[in-house]
Short mmCIF file of C-alpha atoms in Angstrom, two decimals:
data_model
loop_
_atom_site.label_atom_id
_atom_site.label_comp_id
_atom_site.label_asym_id
_atom_site.label_seq_id
_atom_site.Cartn_x
_atom_site.Cartn_y
_atom_site.Cartn_z
CA UNK A 1 6.16 9.79 66.96
CA UNK A 2 5.47 7.34 69.79
CA UNK A 3 8.03 4.64 70.56
CA UNK A 4 6.37 1.24 70.41
CA UNK A 5 7.83 -1.53 72.50
CA UNK A 6 7.92 -4.88 70.72
CA UNK A 7 8.94 -7.53 73.18
CA UNK A 8 8.86 -10.31 70.62
CA UNK A 9 10.91 -9.61 67.51
CA UNK A 10 11.84 -10.89 64.10
CA UNK A 11 10.96 -14.43 63.16
CA UNK A 12 8.67 -14.76 66.18
CA UNK A 13 6.16 -12.29 64.67
CA UNK A 14 3.36 -13.47 62.39
CA UNK A 15 2.01 -11.42 59.49
CA UNK A 16 -1.30 -9.81 60.50
CA UNK A 17 -3.33 -11.29 57.62
CA UNK A 18 -1.87 -14.71 58.27
CA UNK A 19 -2.85 -14.35 61.93
CA UNK A 20 -6.42 -13.33 61.04
CA UNK A 21 -6.88 -16.13 58.51
CA UNK A 22 -5.34 -18.91 60.62
CA UNK A 23 -6.43 -18.06 64.19
CA UNK A 24 -8.59 -20.72 65.81
CA UNK A 25 -10.11 -21.08 69.25
CA UNK A 26 -7.91 -23.35 71.35
CA UNK A 27 -9.42 -25.21 74.28
CA UNK A 28 -6.69 -27.75 75.11
CA UNK A 29 -3.56 -26.54 76.85
CA UNK A 30 -0.36 -28.12 78.13
CA UNK A 31 -0.70 -26.59 81.61
CA UNK A 32 2.61 -24.77 81.21
CA UNK A 33 2.52 -21.21 82.55
CA UNK A 34 2.95 -18.45 79.98
CA UNK A 35 5.92 -16.14 80.46
CA UNK A 36 5.80 -12.58 81.79
CA UNK A 37 7.00 -11.42 78.37
CA UNK A 38 4.12 -13.23 76.63
CA UNK A 39 1.58 -11.85 79.10
CA UNK A 40 2.95 -8.33 78.65
CA UNK A 41 2.63 -8.68 74.86
CA UNK A 42 -1.03 -9.74 75.18
CA UNK A 43 -1.89 -6.90 77.54
CA UNK A 44 -0.17 -4.34 75.31
CA UNK A 45 -2.15 -5.67 72.35
CA UNK A 46 -5.36 -5.20 74.32
CA UNK A 47 -4.47 -1.60 75.12
CA UNK A 48 -3.91 -0.87 71.41
CA UNK A 49 -7.54 -1.63 70.51
CA UNK A 50 -9.73 1.10 69.04
CA UNK A 51 -12.48 2.53 71.23
CA UNK A 52 -15.37 4.94 70.76
CA UNK A 53 -14.05 8.50 71.15
CA UNK A 54 -10.73 6.92 72.25
CA UNK A 55 -12.12 6.62 75.79
CA UNK A 56 -10.40 3.24 76.36
CA UNK A 57 -12.84 2.11 79.07
CA UNK A 58 -11.22 -1.28 79.67
CA UNK A 59 -9.51 -2.86 82.63
CA UNK A 60 -7.82 -6.28 82.52
CA UNK A 61 -7.90 -8.68 85.45
CA UNK A 62 -5.18 -11.33 85.04
CA UNK A 63 -6.02 -14.52 86.92
CA UNK A 64 -3.24 -17.03 87.52
CA UNK A 65 -4.14 -18.35 90.97
CA UNK A 66 -5.07 -22.04 90.53
CA UNK A 67 -7.85 -21.95 93.13
CA UNK A 68 -9.42 -18.92 91.47
CA UNK A 69 -9.08 -20.50 88.01
CA UNK A 70 -10.87 -23.61 89.36
CA UNK A 71 -13.59 -21.48 90.95
CA UNK A 72 -14.27 -19.65 87.68
CA UNK A 73 -14.35 -22.92 85.72
CA UNK A 74 -16.86 -24.29 88.24
CA UNK A 75 -19.47 -21.60 87.48
CA UNK A 76 -18.67 -20.94 83.79
CA UNK A 77 -19.65 -24.06 81.88
CA UNK A 78 -17.68 -23.02 78.78
CA UNK A 79 -14.45 -22.33 80.70
CA UNK A 80 -13.71 -25.85 81.92
CA UNK A 81 -10.27 -25.63 80.23
CA UNK A 82 -9.25 -22.62 82.35
CA UNK A 83 -7.36 -24.46 85.14
CA UNK A 84 -5.07 -26.10 82.57
CA UNK A 85 -4.36 -22.86 80.69
CA UNK A 86 -1.59 -20.37 81.47
CA UNK A 87 -4.04 -17.78 82.73
CA UNK A 88 -7.36 -16.07 82.22
CA UNK A 89 -7.62 -12.40 81.32
CA UNK A 90 -10.99 -10.95 82.23
CA UNK A 91 -11.69 -7.87 80.13
CA UNK A 92 -13.89 -5.45 82.01
CA UNK A 93 -15.49 -2.16 81.06
CA UNK A 94 -15.74 0.93 83.25
CA UNK A 95 -19.24 2.41 83.07
CA UNK A 96 -18.02 5.65 84.62
CA UNK A 97 -15.68 6.15 81.64
CA UNK A 98 -18.14 4.93 78.98
CA UNK A 99 -21.81 5.20 79.97
CA UNK A 100 -23.08 3.89 76.62
CA UNK A 101 -23.29 0.14 77.29
CA UNK A 102 -23.20 -0.70 73.58
CA UNK A 103 -19.95 1.20 73.05
CA UNK A 104 -18.53 -0.30 76.25
CA UNK A 105 -19.15 -3.84 74.99
CA UNK A 106 -17.79 -3.02 71.51
CA UNK A 107 -14.64 -1.40 72.91
CA UNK A 108 -13.88 -4.32 75.23
CA UNK A 109 -14.60 -6.78 72.41
CA UNK A 110 -12.01 -5.03 70.24
CA UNK A 111 -9.46 -5.42 73.05
CA UNK A 112 -10.35 -9.11 73.35
CA UNK A 113 -9.89 -9.65 69.60
CA UNK A 114 -6.50 -7.93 69.71
CA UNK A 115 -5.41 -10.26 72.52
CA UNK A 116 -6.63 -13.34 70.64
CA UNK A 117 -4.67 -12.33 67.53
CA UNK A 118 -1.59 -11.45 69.58
CA UNK A 119 -1.72 -14.83 71.33
CA UNK A 120 -1.89 -16.63 68.00
CA UNK A 121 0.82 -14.42 66.55
CA UNK A 122 3.30 -15.40 69.27
CA UNK A 123 2.44 -19.10 69.15
CA UNK A 124 0.05 -19.37 72.10
CA UNK A 125 -3.45 -20.76 72.09
CA UNK A 126 -6.45 -18.77 73.26
CA UNK A 127 -10.22 -18.84 73.34
CA UNK A 128 -12.80 -16.12 74.06
CA UNK A 129 -15.26 -17.08 76.78
CA UNK A 130 -18.24 -14.76 76.89
CA UNK A 131 -19.48 -13.23 80.11
CA UNK A 132 -21.72 -10.32 79.12
CA UNK A 133 -24.74 -10.65 79.05
CA UNK A 134 -25.13 -14.33 79.72
CA UNK A 135 -27.32 -15.37 82.61
CA UNK A 136 -25.71 -14.71 85.96
CA UNK A 137 -22.07 -14.85 84.74
CA UNK A 138 -21.59 -11.09 85.11
CA UNK A 139 -22.78 -11.00 88.70
CA UNK A 140 -20.90 -14.13 89.76
CA UNK A 141 -17.67 -12.90 88.13
CA UNK A 142 -18.09 -9.48 89.77
CA UNK A 143 -18.42 -11.23 93.12
CA UNK A 144 -15.50 -13.64 92.61
CA UNK A 145 -13.13 -10.88 91.45
CA UNK A 146 -14.48 -8.32 93.94
CA UNK A 147 -15.10 -5.80 91.16
CA UNK A 148 -16.38 -2.29 91.95
CA UNK A 149 -20.00 -1.55 90.95
CA UNK A 150 -18.99 0.49 87.90
CA UNK A 151 -16.82 -2.30 86.44
CA UNK A 152 -18.59 -4.80 84.17
CA UNK A 153 -16.89 -8.06 83.12
CA UNK A 154 -17.41 -8.36 79.35
CA UNK A 155 -15.38 -11.39 78.33
CA UNK A 156 -12.52 -13.63 79.26
CA UNK A 157 -9.48 -14.62 77.21
CA UNK A 158 -8.29 -18.05 78.26
CA UNK A 159 -4.69 -18.31 77.09
CA UNK A 160 -1.87 -20.79 77.35
CA UNK A 161 0.52 -23.08 75.57
CA UNK A 162 -1.60 -25.10 73.17
CA UNK A 163 -1.62 -28.87 73.20
CA UNK A 164 -1.82 -28.93 69.39
CA UNK A 165 -2.59 -26.73 66.40
CA UNK A 166 -6.10 -26.69 65.00
CA UNK A 167 -6.84 -27.26 61.33
CA UNK A 168 -7.43 -24.12 59.28
CA UNK A 169 -10.92 -23.38 58.01
CA UNK A 170 -12.27 -21.09 55.32
CA UNK A 171 -15.32 -19.25 56.66
CA UNK A 172 -15.81 -16.92 53.68
CA UNK A 173 -19.46 -16.91 52.49
CA UNK A 174 -20.57 -14.98 49.38
CA UNK A 175 -24.21 -15.30 50.52
CA UNK A 176 -23.55 -12.98 53.45
CA UNK A 177 -22.18 -10.08 51.40
CA UNK A 178 -24.51 -7.27 50.36
CA UNK A 179 -23.57 -4.13 48.45
CA UNK A 180 -25.35 -0.81 48.96
CA UNK A 181 -28.67 -2.48 49.94
CA UNK A 182 -29.80 -5.83 51.24
#
């Protein structure tokens, strides 16, 4: 059996179903930097994501440098909140590890979702900002982060201490459920 390191214990942990049902995208942050312990928890959650054939083709680029956060928010119109967040985690896929682009995107998306749930579970706010395949965002991000050719930026988790909680919503829709056939 593998020893799992839980850096946040006891009352600080949220039930997984509660986290799924109450997680909301947070775009307003206090500007307070997240702790090393919180960042480590988020990264560990990302690494625990499922991946096709367990290839785990992801890499995580943690951006905390204010100038770099500003630069990213300048070219990504949906990441204007980034400079006031604790950090941005750019989830990238390695095409040399996973040559199937569809699987690469799915695997990295699973890692992103794990990080979003982990952030919510430990009381942080987070939002997923898409990169792949949206206009020139992939190429600009590759240039800004000086990524190797085989590394593709898939998405960015903007995370920080939230300014306020968002109201819960119920998104369940019977009309979108189909059994056996359409």
